[in-house]
């Protein structure tokens, strides 16, 4: 028998299971040979060598369980903060991609300058991961040197770092760029901003060195290469402008220059110059204080439209040479669809013309119920000549029937207030233009901050029907306003008003809380207005209530009570006091016509006379009651109530005075104002021409027309002439009854005609106007004493003052009467405070 032996198992690779199998095999072999099994001490000698870190990309690590995660190099950052940003966790299978993603995440924290990861294979086959991190150095302090124009705090804020925080070289570089941009916005085009890298590395102090240099101002803007369009026209297309003391900064801004180049390219392409090329260069003076901006233009040729075709969207690419009658355009024939286009062969080819043509065709299909119609224009250059062919592709889709109209979002406003302005009838074809009109009308109510009118997907049970969803977001419709005003015709006045545009006179509060929280008297779309306007020349006090839809009908109405004081001391040396009430009903007569029947009763008294007061004024001093019943028919086709650019407004008026008053007489009048957009720039701002004509006449009774009901022109109503002075003059005063003078006493016939064109000047807030006013006031139809003036003015559209612009005008009479008084400057403005 062989003696006892000690067996040693060699290390068989990194897998501990392998050497365990080898040890078991040795025991079995010993027993089979009749040898003494290896002693237990042999097991202690069968163990792997010392574990070494392994690259995380080693495939043998994949999917092994993670035993633990260790961190090295942490000093300032806590281990818990690192763990919170790791996706890898103990107990999960090892995944190299996840570990690499964790490394990237730790980098993005901004705390570390370097991050690495190692893996160690443990005896039990699991893996230990170690993240080795080098923390970013700390910013000890931030100092700014050399700056005078921009304060330290603003520069440090732009850098984005703070003392005591980690250093981030990316943020430092980005911050330097931001500081340079701050200087460029203030005109310091050559400003240099640098970081002292040596000081930052050695001491941790971030020193930002600024060399501001001189402030660069644009002294000249030049255009070169332009032949078709002049410099003046091109200057209107760019925002970069020369420096003018107080009025313009003359900033040199690279981003603005880039935008200006794009504006010039768009300007040329919109006029058919498809191949235009534009660039710019900046020439800075030797002292660095002035700059010249030169826009270099290569206009190319102006393209015209050779031919235009319409084809279905599914037509093949060569459909431009295909007879489109072979395809279906749904309800329109090709000839009818072509008639909808604004572009015609021979016209200058413009992108705006294509867009408007597409819009017109789309609207026409929408009116026929094809609300999903798609219209797109494609064009190609043809031949050696500057010509293009246009193919308008139409995908009509299918027509739909309107279902129910659902309303959402109105918490206070009643459904009927919204529904009555939606011209969509269930069971009728779903009109796409009606959807647009409903959206526009609801916005014009000024009750909602946002409005959306959209057709909904069809119900499977009714595949031909689509409901309409109206979504509104209510806005604050009540306001309390304090202000002051001044006008050349009205003097200085203060103003207090309480206005609620969504009033409901029948919605009484059920509790005190409803009253104070504004949930009472709300929701019916009525307008309540309480106004106090004391002034040195004019004072007005009134309470008014109106409803545009009485009982949800096409009838509207309103009522008011008022009290007014007017000082005419500077005109005819007297004062006037009125108080009274009025009521009216209105009725829509179709889409553009409206009728208005109104009754007004007033108590009028003239007082505070002196010896120079016209005798005619004294004779009608009163006090006397006066009333009138009037019928007015209006026709309005303008595209906006506040700032129209096209359309007209015609007003026909007839009235009878003295139903219960002392001075019965008839009155008739007509007024027409027409608006026409003459031009439109690339920003959508339009030059609008307004033409106005007005004629009124009183048919006197034996007792005459009261002086306070007669007509006057002047001031804002006929610029260039003094307020109310275009009028027949007095035949005598209280002190001198038989001596005529130049005090106006009004006439019974008025005629006015005027032209005014408004040109955009700065964005949408400032424009200038050129105008001519003309007219006369007499006691019988005549043009013998006709006046004419010309002038210019400015309009300021400031949101804080409301939608009505502030108007400042200078006018000079070019035809006048010897007794007329002139007034070169006139204005009107409201200033809230």
mmCIF file of N, CA and C in Angstrom, residues 217-223 234-243 248 250-261 280 282 291-295:
data_model
loop_
_atom_site.group_PDB
_atom_site.id
_atom_site.type_symbol
_atom_site.label_atom_id
_atom_site.label_comp_id
_atom_site.label_asym_id
_atom_site.label_seq_id
_atom_site.Cartn_x
_atom_site.Cartn_y
_atom_site.Cartn_z
ATOM 1 N N UNK A 217 -19.478 103.717 -32.528
ATOM 2 C CA UNK A 217 -20.772 104.147 -32.990
ATOM 3 C C UNK A 217 -20.812 104.100 -34.501
ATOM 4 N N UNK A 218 -21.942 103.681 -35.028
ATOM 5 C CA UNK A 218 -22.112 103.616 -36.480
ATOM 6 C C UNK A 218 -22.336 105.028 -36.997
ATOM 7 N N UNK A 219 -21.419 105.491 -37.808
ATOM 8 C CA UNK A 219 -21.523 106.836 -38.371
ATOM 9 C C UNK A 219 -22.083 106.820 -39.784
ATOM 10 N N UNK A 220 -22.021 105.657 -40.437
ATOM 11 C CA UNK A 220 -22.493 105.606 -41.814
ATOM 12 C C UNK A 220 -22.923 104.181 -42.160
ATOM 13 N N UNK A 221 -24.031 104.066 -42.871
ATOM 14 C CA UNK A 221 -24.504 102.797 -43.414
ATOM 15 C C UNK A 221 -24.547 102.957 -44.928
ATOM 16 N N UNK A 222 -23.823 102.107 -45.611
ATOM 17 C CA UNK A 222 -23.697 102.233 -47.061
ATOM 18 C C UNK A 222 -24.150 100.952 -47.752
ATOM 19 N N UNK A 223 -24.728 101.103 -48.917
ATOM 20 C CA UNK A 223 -25.140 99.968 -49.735
ATOM 21 C C UNK A 223 -24.389 100.056 -51.060
ATOM 22 N N UNK A 234 -33.708 100.697 -49.045
ATOM 23 C CA UNK A 234 -33.016 99.599 -48.377
ATOM 24 C C UNK A 234 -32.761 99.908 -46.909
ATOM 25 N N UNK A 235 -32.550 101.183 -46.568
ATOM 26 C CA UNK A 235 -32.343 101.554 -45.164
ATOM 27 C C UNK A 235 -33.556 101.208 -44.317
ATOM 28 N N UNK A 236 -34.745 101.257 -44.909
ATOM 29 C CA UNK A 236 -35.955 100.909 -44.160
ATOM 30 C C UNK A 236 -36.019 99.427 -43.826
ATOM 31 N N UNK A 237 -35.204 98.590 -44.504
ATOM 32 C CA UNK A 237 -35.262 97.141 -44.294
ATOM 33 C C UNK A 237 -34.271 96.664 -43.232
ATOM 34 N N UNK A 238 -33.346 97.523 -42.795
ATOM 35 C CA UNK A 238 -32.334 97.113 -41.819
ATOM 36 C C UNK A 238 -32.537 97.881 -40.518
ATOM 37 N N UNK A 239 -32.110 97.258 -39.429
ATOM 38 C CA UNK A 239 -32.227 97.870 -38.115
ATOM 39 C C UNK A 239 -30.951 98.604 -37.713
ATOM 40 N N UNK A 240 -29.814 98.226 -38.292
ATOM 41 C CA UNK A 240 -28.574 98.940 -38.014
ATOM 42 C C UNK A 240 -28.697 100.358 -38.555
ATOM 43 N N UNK A 241 -28.467 101.346 -37.715
ATOM 44 C CA UNK A 241 -28.666 102.736 -38.114
ATOM 45 C C UNK A 241 -27.557 103.604 -37.555
ATOM 46 N N UNK A 242 -27.395 104.758 -38.123
ATOM 47 C CA UNK A 242 -26.348 105.674 -37.696
ATOM 48 C C UNK A 242 -26.705 106.340 -36.381
ATOM 49 N N UNK A 243 -25.662 106.774 -35.675
ATOM 50 C CA UNK A 243 -25.841 107.403 -34.368
ATOM 51 C C UNK A 243 -26.382 108.817 -34.522
ATOM 52 N N UNK A 248 -30.847 108.081 -31.388
ATOM 53 C CA UNK A 248 -30.405 106.751 -31.807
ATOM 54 C C UNK A 248 -29.025 106.471 -31.246
ATOM 55 N N UNK A 250 -26.932 104.094 -32.370
ATOM 56 C CA UNK A 250 -25.973 103.732 -33.399
ATOM 57 C C UNK A 250 -25.122 102.538 -33.002
ATOM 58 N N UNK A 251 -25.740 101.533 -32.385
ATOM 59 C CA UNK A 251 -24.998 100.373 -31.903
ATOM 60 C C UNK A 251 -24.503 99.507 -33.058
ATOM 61 N N UNK A 252 -23.327 98.921 -32.845
ATOM 62 C CA UNK A 252 -22.764 97.977 -33.802
ATOM 63 C C UNK A 252 -22.888 96.588 -33.199
ATOM 64 N N UNK A 253 -23.780 95.788 -33.746
ATOM 65 C CA UNK A 253 -24.125 94.490 -33.176
ATOM 66 C C UNK A 253 -24.021 93.437 -34.277
ATOM 67 N N UNK A 254 -23.143 92.435 -34.068
ATOM 68 C CA UNK A 254 -22.946 91.401 -35.086
ATOM 69 C C UNK A 254 -24.222 90.620 -35.368
ATOM 70 N N UNK A 255 -24.961 90.264 -34.316
ATOM 71 C CA UNK A 255 -26.194 89.510 -34.522
ATOM 72 C C UNK A 255 -27.206 90.330 -35.319
ATOM 73 N N UNK A 256 -27.278 91.635 -35.020
ATOM 74 C CA UNK A 256 -28.198 92.485 -35.759
ATOM 75 C C UNK A 256 -27.783 92.605 -37.215
ATOM 76 N N UNK A 257 -26.469 92.652 -37.472
ATOM 77 C CA UNK A 257 -25.989 92.697 -38.848
ATOM 78 C C UNK A 257 -26.394 91.445 -39.616
ATOM 79 N N UNK A 258 -26.317 90.297 -38.944
ATOM 80 C CA UNK A 258 -26.743 89.045 -39.581
ATOM 81 C C UNK A 258 -28.229 89.087 -39.909
ATOM 82 N N UNK A 259 -29.028 89.604 -38.963
ATOM 83 C CA UNK A 259 -30.469 89.724 -39.213
ATOM 84 C C UNK A 259 -30.746 90.705 -40.347
ATOM 85 N N UNK A 260 -29.956 91.775 -40.419
ATOM 86 C CA UNK A 260 -30.158 92.759 -41.488
ATOM 87 C C UNK A 260 -29.877 92.149 -42.858
ATOM 88 N N UNK A 261 -28.840 91.322 -42.935
ATOM 89 C CA UNK A 261 -28.542 90.646 -44.199
ATOM 90 C C UNK A 261 -29.731 89.775 -44.606
ATOM 91 N N UNK A 280 -21.987 91.620 -45.678
ATOM 92 C CA UNK A 280 -21.676 92.894 -45.045
ATOM 93 C C UNK A 280 -20.222 92.915 -44.594
ATOM 94 N N UNK A 282 -17.542 95.548 -41.949
ATOM 95 C CA UNK A 282 -17.480 96.655 -40.997
ATOM 96 C C UNK A 282 -16.114 97.297 -41.104
ATOM 97 N N UNK A 291 -17.553 103.590 -36.839
ATOM 98 C CA UNK A 291 -17.584 102.456 -37.765
ATOM 99 C C UNK A 291 -18.481 102.778 -38.941
ATOM 100 N N UNK A 292 -18.139 102.163 -40.047
ATOM 101 C CA UNK A 292 -18.942 102.260 -41.251
ATOM 102 C C UNK A 292 -19.378 100.854 -41.630
ATOM 103 N N UNK A 293 -20.666 100.673 -41.797
ATOM 104 C CA UNK A 293 -21.221 99.376 -42.173
ATOM 105 C C UNK A 293 -21.566 99.400 -43.653
ATOM 106 N N UNK A 294 -21.021 98.451 -44.366
ATOM 107 C CA UNK A 294 -21.260 98.378 -45.810
ATOM 108 C C UNK A 294 -21.980 97.072 -46.123
ATOM 109 N N UNK A 295 -23.148 97.174 -46.725
ATOM 110 C CA UNK A 295 -23.879 96.000 -47.190
ATOM 111 C C UNK A 295 -23.583 95.814 -48.681
#
